[in-house]
Coordinates of C-alpha atoms in Angstrom, one line a residue:
M1 CA 6.1 -25.7 21.8
I2 CA 2.8 -26.7 22.2
L3 CA 0.9 -26.0 25.8
R4 CA -2.1 -27.4 27.0
T5 CA -5.4 -25.5 27.1
A6 CA -5.3 -24.3 30.6
A7 CA -1.6 -23.5 30.5
L8 CA -2.1 -21.7 27.3
A9 CA -4.7 -19.4 29.3
A10 CA -2.8 -18.6 31.7
F11 CA 0.1 -17.8 29.3
L12 CA -1.5 -15.6 27.9
A13 CA -3.4 -14.2 30.5
A14 CA 0.0 -13.2 31.3
Q15 CA 0.4 -11.1 28.6
Q16 CA -1.8 -8.2 29.5
P17 CA -0.2 -5.4 31.0
P18 CA -1.6 -2.8 33.4
G19 CA -2.5 0.0 32.4
P20 CA -0.7 3.3 30.9
A21 CA 0.4 6.0 33.6
A22 CA -1.7 8.8 34.2
E23 CA -0.7 12.0 32.2
K24 CA 0.8 14.6 34.8
P25 CA 1.7 18.4 34.2
L26 CA 5.5 18.5 33.5
K27 CA 7.9 21.7 34.1
V28 CA 8.5 23.8 31.2
T29 CA 11.5 26.0 30.7
V30 CA 12.7 27.8 27.7
A31 CA 15.8 30.0 26.8
F32 CA 17.4 31.5 24.0
Q33 CA 20.7 30.8 22.5
D34 CA 22.7 30.7 19.2
A35 CA 22.0 27.8 17.0
Q36 CA 24.3 24.8 18.3
A37 CA 23.8 23.3 14.5
R38 CA 22.8 23.8 10.8
Y39 CA 19.5 22.6 11.4
E40 CA 17.6 20.9 8.3
A41 CA 14.4 19.6 7.6
Q42 CA 12.6 17.3 5.0
L43 CA 8.9 18.1 6.1
L44 CA 9.1 21.8 6.5
G45 CA 10.5 23.0 3.2
D46 CA 13.8 25.2 3.0
L47 CA 14.8 26.9 5.8
D48 CA 16.7 29.9 3.9
R49 CA 13.6 31.9 3.6
P50 CA 13.7 34.4 0.5
V51 CA 14.3 38.3 1.4
A52 CA 12.2 39.2 -1.9
D53 CA 11.1 43.0 -0.8
G54 CA 11.4 42.9 3.0
I55 CA 12.2 40.7 6.0
F56 CA 8.9 39.9 8.3
L57 CA 9.4 39.4 12.0
G58 CA 6.6 39.5 14.5
T59 CA 4.6 43.0 13.1
T60 CA 7.8 45.0 11.7
Q61 CA 8.7 44.9 8.3
Y62 CA 12.2 45.3 7.8
A63 CA 12.4 46.3 3.6
A64 CA 14.9 45.3 1.1
E65 CA 15.9 45.7 -2.2
V66 CA 18.5 44.8 -4.6
D67 CA 20.9 47.1 -6.2
D68 CA 22.6 47.2 -10.0
K69 CA 25.2 45.8 -8.3
G70 CA 23.4 42.5 -7.1
N71 CA 23.8 44.0 -3.1
L72 CA 21.2 43.6 -0.6
K73 CA 19.9 47.0 1.0
L74 CA 18.4 46.4 3.8
D75 CA 16.7 49.0 6.2
T76 CA 17.7 47.0 9.4
K77 CA 16.2 49.0 12.0
A78 CA 13.1 49.9 10.3
E79 CA 14.1 53.3 9.9
D80 CA 14.2 54.2 6.7
R81 CA 18.1 53.6 6.3
Y82 CA 19.6 51.0 4.6
R83 CA 22.8 49.0 5.2
T84 CA 24.4 47.0 2.4
I85 CA 25.0 43.9 2.5
T86 CA 27.7 42.4 -0.4
R87 CA 28.0 38.4 0.1
R88 CA 26.9 37.2 3.7
E89 CA 26.4 38.8 7.0
I90 CA 24.9 37.9 10.3
V91 CA 22.2 41.0 11.4
S92 CA 20.7 41.0 14.9
F93 CA 16.9 42.2 15.1
P94 CA 14.9 43.0 18.6
V95 CA 11.4 41.0 18.4
K96 CA 8.7 41.6 21.2
G97 CA 6.2 38.5 22.1
D98 CA 2.6 38.6 20.7
T99 CA 1.4 39.9 24.4
D100 CA 1.7 43.5 25.9
K101 CA 3.4 41.1 28.7
S102 CA 5.2 38.8 26.6
R103 CA 9.8 38.7 26.6
S104 CA 11.4 40.4 24.3
A105 CA 14.4 38.1 22.3
T106 CA 17.1 39.2 20.0
L107 CA 17.2 37.2 17.1
K108 CA 20.4 36.5 14.9
L109 CA 19.7 36.1 11.1
E110 CA 22.3 35.1 8.2
I111 CA 21.2 36.9 5.4
R112 CA 23.3 35.5 2.3
K113 CA 23.3 35.3 -1.2
R114 CA 22.9 32.3 -3.4
E115 CA 25.1 31.0 -6.2
D116 CA 21.9 31.7 -8.3
G117 CA 22.0 35.5 -6.9
E118 CA 18.9 34.8 -4.8
W119 CA 19.4 36.8 -1.3
V120 CA 18.2 34.5 1.2
Y121 CA 18.0 34.4 5.5
R122 CA 17.2 32.1 8.3
N123 CA 17.1 32.7 11.6
L124 CA 20.2 31.2 13.4
T125 CA 18.5 31.9 17.2
Q126 CA 17.1 28.6 18.8
M127 CA 15.2 28.3 21.5
T128 CA 16.1 25.5 23.7
V129 CA 12.8 23.9 25.8
Q130 CA 13.5 21.7 28.6
I131 CA 10.5 19.0 29.4
G132 CA 11.1 17.6 32.8
Q133 CA 14.6 15.8 32.5
E134 CA 15.3 16.2 28.8
A135 CA 16.2 19.0 26.6
F136 CA 14.7 20.2 22.8
V137 CA 15.2 22.6 20.3
V138 CA 12.4 24.9 18.8
V139 CA 13.4 26.7 15.6
D140 CA 11.8 29.2 13.8
A141 CA 11.7 27.4 10.5
N142 CA 9.3 29.8 8.3
G143 CA 11.5 32.8 9.6
N144 CA 8.7 34.9 10.6
G145 CA 9.8 35.8 14.3
A146 CA 7.6 33.3 16.2
Y147 CA 8.5 29.9 17.5
N148 CA 4.8 28.6 17.9
D149 CA 3.4 27.9 14.5
P150 CA 2.4 24.4 14.9
R151 CA 3.5 22.2 11.8
Q152 CA 5.2 25.2 10.5
D153 CA 8.1 25.7 13.1
G154 CA 10.4 22.6 13.8
M155 CA 11.5 20.9 16.4
A156 CA 14.9 18.5 17.7
W157 CA 15.8 16.3 20.4
H158 CA 19.2 17.0 22.1
G159 CA 22.1 16.3 19.9
Q160 CA 19.9 16.1 16.4
T161 CA 20.1 18.1 13.4
W162 CA 17.0 17.5 11.5
L163 CA 13.6 19.3 12.2
F164 CA 10.3 17.5 12.5
P165 CA 7.5 19.7 12.3
L166 CA 6.4 21.0 16.2
P167 CA 3.1 19.4 17.2
T168 CA -0.4 21.1 17.9
S169 CA -1.2 21.2 21.3
A170 CA -3.4 17.8 20.8
E171 CA -0.7 16.3 19.4
R172 CA 0.8 13.0 21.0
W173 CA 4.8 12.7 20.4
C174 CA 8.3 11.3 22.3
T175 CA 10.7 12.4 24.0
P176 CA 13.2 9.5 24.1
T177 CA 11.6 8.5 27.3
M178 CA 8.4 10.4 27.7
E179 CA 5.1 10.4 25.8
I180 CA 3.8 14.1 25.7
T181 CA 0.8 16.1 24.6
G182 CA -0.6 19.8 25.4
L183 CA 3.0 21.2 24.6
E184 CA 1.6 25.4 23.8
F185 CA 3.9 28.7 24.4
G186 CA 3.8 32.1 23.3
S187 CA 5.5 33.3 20.4
L188 CA 8.6 33.5 22.5
G189 CA 8.2 30.8 24.8
D190 CA 6.1 32.4 27.3
A191 CA 3.8 30.5 29.4
P192 CA 5.0 27.0 28.3
V193 CA 3.0 24.2 29.7
A194 CA 3.3 20.5 28.9
K195 CA 1.9 16.9 29.8
G196 CA 2.8 13.5 29.7
R197 CA 3.8 10.2 31.4
P198 CA 6.7 8.0 31.1
L199 CA 7.0 6.3 27.5
A200 CA 5.6 2.7 28.1
T201 CA 4.4 0.0 25.6
T202 CA 1.7 -2.6 26.1
V203 CA 4.3 -5.2 26.8
P204 CA 7.6 -3.9 28.4
A205 CA 9.6 -6.3 26.1
A206 CA 8.4 -4.3 23.2
L207 CA 9.7 -0.6 24.1
P208 CA 13.1 -0.8 22.5
V209 CA 10.9 -1.4 19.5
L210 CA 9.0 1.4 19.6
K211 CA 12.5 3.5 20.8
G212 CA 14.4 2.0 17.9
V213 CA 11.0 3.6 15.5
N214 CA 11.8 7.0 16.9
E215 CA 15.3 6.5 16.9
E216 CA 15.0 6.0 13.1
R217 CA 12.3 8.9 12.4
V218 CA 14.2 11.6 14.1
K219 CA 17.3 11.2 12.1
L220 CA 15.2 11.9 9.0
G221 CA 13.2 14.7 10.6
L222 CA 10.4 12.5 11.0
T223 CA 8.0 13.4 14.2
P224 CA 8.4 11.1 17.2
R225 CA 5.2 9.1 17.9
P226 CA 4.1 6.6 20.8
E227 CA 2.6 3.4 21.2
D228 CA -1.2 2.7 20.2
P229 CA -2.4 0.6 22.9
K230 CA -5.0 -0.9 20.9
L231 CA -2.6 -1.9 17.8
S232 CA 0.0 -3.0 20.2
A233 CA -2.2 -6.0 22.1
E234 CA -3.3 -7.0 19.3
L235 CA 0.1 -7.5 17.5
Q236 CA 1.7 -8.7 20.5
K237 CA -1.0 -11.5 20.4
H238 CA 0.3 -12.6 16.8
C239 CA 3.8 -12.6 18.1
V240 CA 2.7 -14.5 21.0
Y241 CA 1.4 -16.9 18.2
M242 CA 4.3 -17.4 16.4
Q243 CA 6.6 -18.0 19.4
L244 CA 4.3 -20.8 20.2
N245 CA 3.9 -22.1 16.8
N246 CA 7.8 -21.5 16.2
T247 CA 7.0 -19.7 12.9
L248 CA 7.4 -16.3 11.5
T249 CA 4.1 -16.2 9.5
H250 CA 1.4 -13.5 8.5
P251 CA -1.6 -15.4 8.9
E252 CA -2.6 -17.2 12.2
T253 CA -4.2 -21.2 11.5
P254 CA -7.6 -21.6 13.5
G255 CA -6.7 -24.4 15.8
R256 CA -3.1 -23.5 16.5
P257 CA -1.9 -22.6 20.0
G258 CA -2.6 -18.8 20.2
Y259 CA -4.6 -18.4 17.6
S260 CA -7.2 -15.2 17.5
K261 CA -8.6 -13.4 15.0
E262 CA -7.5 -10.0 16.3
G263 CA -3.6 -11.6 16.3
H264 CA -4.4 -13.5 12.8
E265 CA -5.5 -9.6 11.2
A266 CA -2.3 -7.5 12.9
G267 CA -0.5 -10.4 11.2
M268 CA -1.3 -9.4 8.1
R269 CA -1.0 -5.7 8.4
S270 CA 2.3 -5.7 10.2
I271 CA 6.4 -6.1 9.3
L272 CA 7.5 -8.8 11.0
S273 CA 10.9 -10.1 12.2
R274 CA 12.5 -13.1 13.9
G275 CA 15.8 -13.6 15.6
M276 CA 16.6 -9.8 16.4
D277 CA 17.1 -7.9 19.2
A278 CA 13.9 -6.0 20.6
A279 CA 16.2 -2.6 20.1
R280 CA 17.7 -3.4 16.9
V281 CA 14.0 -4.5 15.0
A282 CA 13.0 -1.0 13.9
H283 CA 16.9 -0.3 12.6
G284 CA 17.1 -3.6 10.7
M285 CA 14.0 -2.9 9.0
V286 CA 15.2 0.7 7.9
D287 CA 18.0 -1.6 5.9
T288 CA 15.8 -3.3 3.8
Y289 CA 13.8 -2.0 0.8
F290 CA 10.2 -2.6 1.3
H291 CA 9.9 -3.1 4.7
R292 CA 11.3 0.3 5.5
Q293 CA 8.5 2.7 4.5
D294 CA 6.3 1.6 7.6
V295 CA 9.2 3.1 10.1
I296 CA 9.7 6.1 8.3
R297 CA 5.7 7.2 7.0
P298 CA 5.8 10.6 7.5
H299 CA 2.0 11.0 8.7
T300 CA 1.7 7.7 11.1
V301 CA 0.6 8.7 13.9
A302 CA 0.5 5.9 16.3
F303 CA 2.6 2.8 16.1
G304 CA 1.8 -0.9 17.1
V305 CA 4.6 -2.6 18.4
G306 CA 5.1 -6.8 19.6
Y307 CA 7.8 -8.9 20.9
E308 CA 7.6 -12.3 22.1
G309 CA 10.7 -14.8 22.6
S310 CA 12.5 -14.1 19.1
F311 CA 9.8 -12.4 17.4
G312 CA 9.1 -8.6 16.7
G313 CA 6.7 -6.5 15.0
I314 CA 5.5 -3.2 13.9
D315 CA 2.4 -1.9 12.9
G316 CA 2.9 1.6 10.9
R317 CA 0.2 1.9 8.9
S318 CA -3.0 1.7 11.1
A319 CA -3.0 4.8 12.7
M320 CA -2.1 7.7 10.1
G321 CA -3.1 11.4 9.7
K322 CA -3.2 13.4 6.3
A323 CA -0.1 14.2 5.2
P324 CA 0.0 17.7 3.5
P325 CA 1.7 17.9 -0.3
S326 CA 4.9 19.8 1.3
Y327 CA 5.4 16.1 3.5
W328 CA 6.6 14.9 0.2
P329 CA 9.6 13.6 -0.3
V330 CA 10.6 11.5 2.0
L331 CA 14.8 10.5 1.6
C332 CA 16.4 8.0 2.9
P333 CA 19.2 8.4 3.8
V334 CA 18.9 12.1 4.2
P335 CA 21.5 15.0 3.2
G336 CA 24.6 14.7 5.4
Q337 CA 23.5 11.7 7.2
Q338 CA 26.2 10.2 8.7
N339 CA 27.0 6.4 10.1
V340 CA 24.4 5.1 6.9
G341 CA 24.5 1.3 6.7
L342 CA 26.6 -0.9 4.0
M343 CA 24.3 -3.5 3.2
Y344 CA 20.7 -4.3 2.0
G345 CA 18.7 -6.4 4.4
K346 CA 17.2 -9.2 2.6
E347 CA 14.1 -9.9 2.8
A348 CA 10.8 -11.3 2.0
P349 CA 9.5 -10.3 -1.1
D350 CA 13.3 -10.1 -2.2
A351 CA 14.1 -6.9 -4.1
C352 CA 17.5 -8.5 -5.2
P353 CA 16.8 -12.2 -5.7
G354 CA 20.1 -14.1 -6.2
D355 CA 22.3 -11.4 -4.6
N356 CA 23.4 -12.0 -1.7
A357 CA 25.4 -8.7 -0.8
A358 CA 23.8 -5.9 -2.3
G359 CA 23.9 -2.3 -0.7
Y360 CA 22.4 0.0 1.2
P361 CA 18.7 1.1 -0.6
I362 CA 18.1 4.4 -1.6
T363 CA 14.9 5.4 -1.5
A364 CA 12.2 8.7 -1.9
Y365 CA 8.8 8.4 -1.1
F366 CA 7.0 10.7 -2.9
G367 CA 2.9 10.2 -1.5
T368 CA 1.8 9.3 -5.2
P369 CA 2.8 6.1 -7.5
N370 CA 2.8 8.3 -10.6
L371 CA 6.5 8.4 -10.8
K372 CA 8.9 7.3 -12.9
L373 CA 12.8 7.2 -12.3
T374 CA 14.1 8.9 -15.3
S375 CA 18.2 9.5 -14.4
W376 CA 20.0 8.4 -11.3
S377 CA 23.7 8.4 -10.4
L378 CA 25.4 7.2 -7.2
K379 CA 28.9 7.5 -6.7
S380 CA 31.7 7.6 -4.1
T381 CA 34.3 10.6 -3.7
A382 CA 36.9 7.9 -3.3
A383 CA 36.0 5.4 -5.8
G384 CA 33.6 6.6 -8.7
A385 CA 30.2 5.4 -10.3
V386 CA 28.5 2.7 -8.2
D387 CA 26.3 0.2 -10.3
C388 CA 22.4 -0.3 -8.7
Y389 CA 19.4 -1.9 -9.4
V390 CA 16.8 0.3 -10.4
F391 CA 13.0 0.4 -9.1
D392 CA 10.1 2.7 -9.5
P393 CA 6.6 1.6 -10.3
T394 CA 7.4 0.5 -14.1
Q395 CA 10.7 -1.3 -13.5
G396 CA 12.7 -3.4 -11.3
V397 CA 11.5 -6.5 -9.2
S398 CA 7.9 -6.3 -7.4
N399 CA 6.6 -3.4 -9.6
D400 CA 3.8 -3.7 -7.7
M401 CA 5.0 -3.5 -4.1
T402 CA 6.9 -0.4 -5.7
R403 CA 3.5 1.3 -6.7
Y404 CA 2.0 0.1 -3.3
Q405 CA 4.9 2.5 -1.4
Q406 CA 5.1 5.3 -3.9
C407 CA 8.8 5.2 -4.2
V408 CA 11.7 4.9 -6.2
C409 CA 15.0 3.4 -5.1
I410 CA 17.8 2.4 -6.4
I411 CA 20.2 -0.3 -4.7
P412 CA 23.6 -0.3 -4.8
K413 CA 24.8 -4.2 -6.1
D414 CA 27.6 -4.4 -4.2
P415 CA 27.9 -3.3 -0.1
L416 CA 29.0 0.1 0.9
R417 CA 32.5 1.0 1.1
A418 CA 32.9 1.9 5.3
N419 CA 33.1 5.2 6.3
T420 CA 32.9 6.8 3.1
E421 CA 31.1 9.8 1.6
Y422 CA 28.4 9.6 -1.4
E423 CA 26.8 11.3 -3.9
V424 CA 23.7 10.4 -5.1
S425 CA 21.4 11.8 -8.0
L426 CA 18.2 11.3 -8.5
Q427 CA 15.5 12.9 -11.8
V428 CA 12.0 11.9 -11.4
E429 CA 9.1 12.3 -13.2
V430 CA 6.2 12.8 -10.3
G431 CA 2.7 12.8 -12.1
G432 CA 4.1 14.3 -15.1
K433 CA 6.1 16.8 -14.0
P434 CA 10.1 17.0 -13.2
W435 CA 11.9 16.8 -9.6
S436 CA 15.9 16.6 -8.9
K437 CA 17.8 15.8 -6.2
T438 CA 21.7 15.6 -5.6
W439 CA 22.8 15.1 -1.9
R440 CA 25.4 13.3 -0.3
F441 CA 25.5 10.9 2.9
T442 CA 28.2 8.9 4.5
T443 CA 28.6 5.7 5.8
G444 CA 29.5 4.2 9.3
A445 CA 32.1 1.7 10.0
G446 CA 30.4 -1.4 9.1
G447 CA 28.9 -4.1 10.8
F448 CA 26.0 -5.8 9.0
R449 CA 22.3 -5.0 10.7
G450 CA 20.3 -6.5 8.6
F451 CA 17.6 -10.0 9.0
T452 CA 15.3 -11.5 7.4
P453 CA 11.7 -9.8 7.6
E454 CA 8.3 -10.7 6.5
R455 CA 5.9 -8.7 4.9

């Protein structure tokens, strides 16, 4: 499609939407209840905390020691009177907030002995937070009896079981329908405040792209993030360029309809799609190997998104903060994940050239290119071992792409079976030090989600 100059100018002008809505204070309420799920976290470490010589909740220490039979003796009332726990118990502890006027709460802690003999505990009392019309869960992930430790405690959307780090008051993050900032409350939820506005994108047609990005992120315990309006405005110019010229491309050619310097630069730094409904763009990207990272980087703080006609794009690498070492590795799929895809989404470059029916990629991102996958296995609990293509910075197609992504990956040589549990095991040298992980996930009913994206 080629437009005359005046018509093209009018078309591009129509792409400029009104500015974002003003932020407003939001009503926030909190309540305590028994945990509704067994929550897990990628970026916060193990939610089972070591008991060692005691449990600290607020300002109180409940002393502990292990007797000669391996049982735990715990001073559950901090009165120098010990209770013996032989394997697993749930014990209630009273906790007071961090000010004289703070509320009190009774927290239920699961205390158990692991198979390796270590005694651990986790807080089984969740704080449910209602912000506007939406409910969230806040979990005392570090087990200190307080729920307001940013980036140490965890938060989850309603219905999700993987926690993302509790945002600081300065961070911008998303609910399914709102962009939130300024969330603050006392250690037990006292005096909660937040402000926000409806979740929106520079171009309304791109809103399903952003929502899809965040749906994929919260499945993996990654913070859901809003749009960066400048990045989106520039990426939208590139999506318009692709639609006007009916071509999927990263660079723009001067003199072609819709060309702009900003659109060209946005195209060069973004992942792009053609022929995928806006609501499916992010899901399709996660079905790939080389494009997945731009959706699930743990330290992306805002996204550029665009969508025009049949062309979409995501800029997930231009607005990034610092990821502490504890944020790595990032696994996809995560342990216990349900409804995992069956097939590798073909992409360019192609990680499996000549194979048009490979299986769903399994990746581990480490934040360093100094990686070697030393051993791996993938097996169906129903049908046995699965042969895979293997990738790290020293092996597999496009080693440079793997090195850039700081990742190891295995891709099954055949589609995964529907509604089937799989067990994956990876052993990796990370900077010369060994790392290993074995976990399980379950596939969904099937249906190919992929497409041919362009890097």
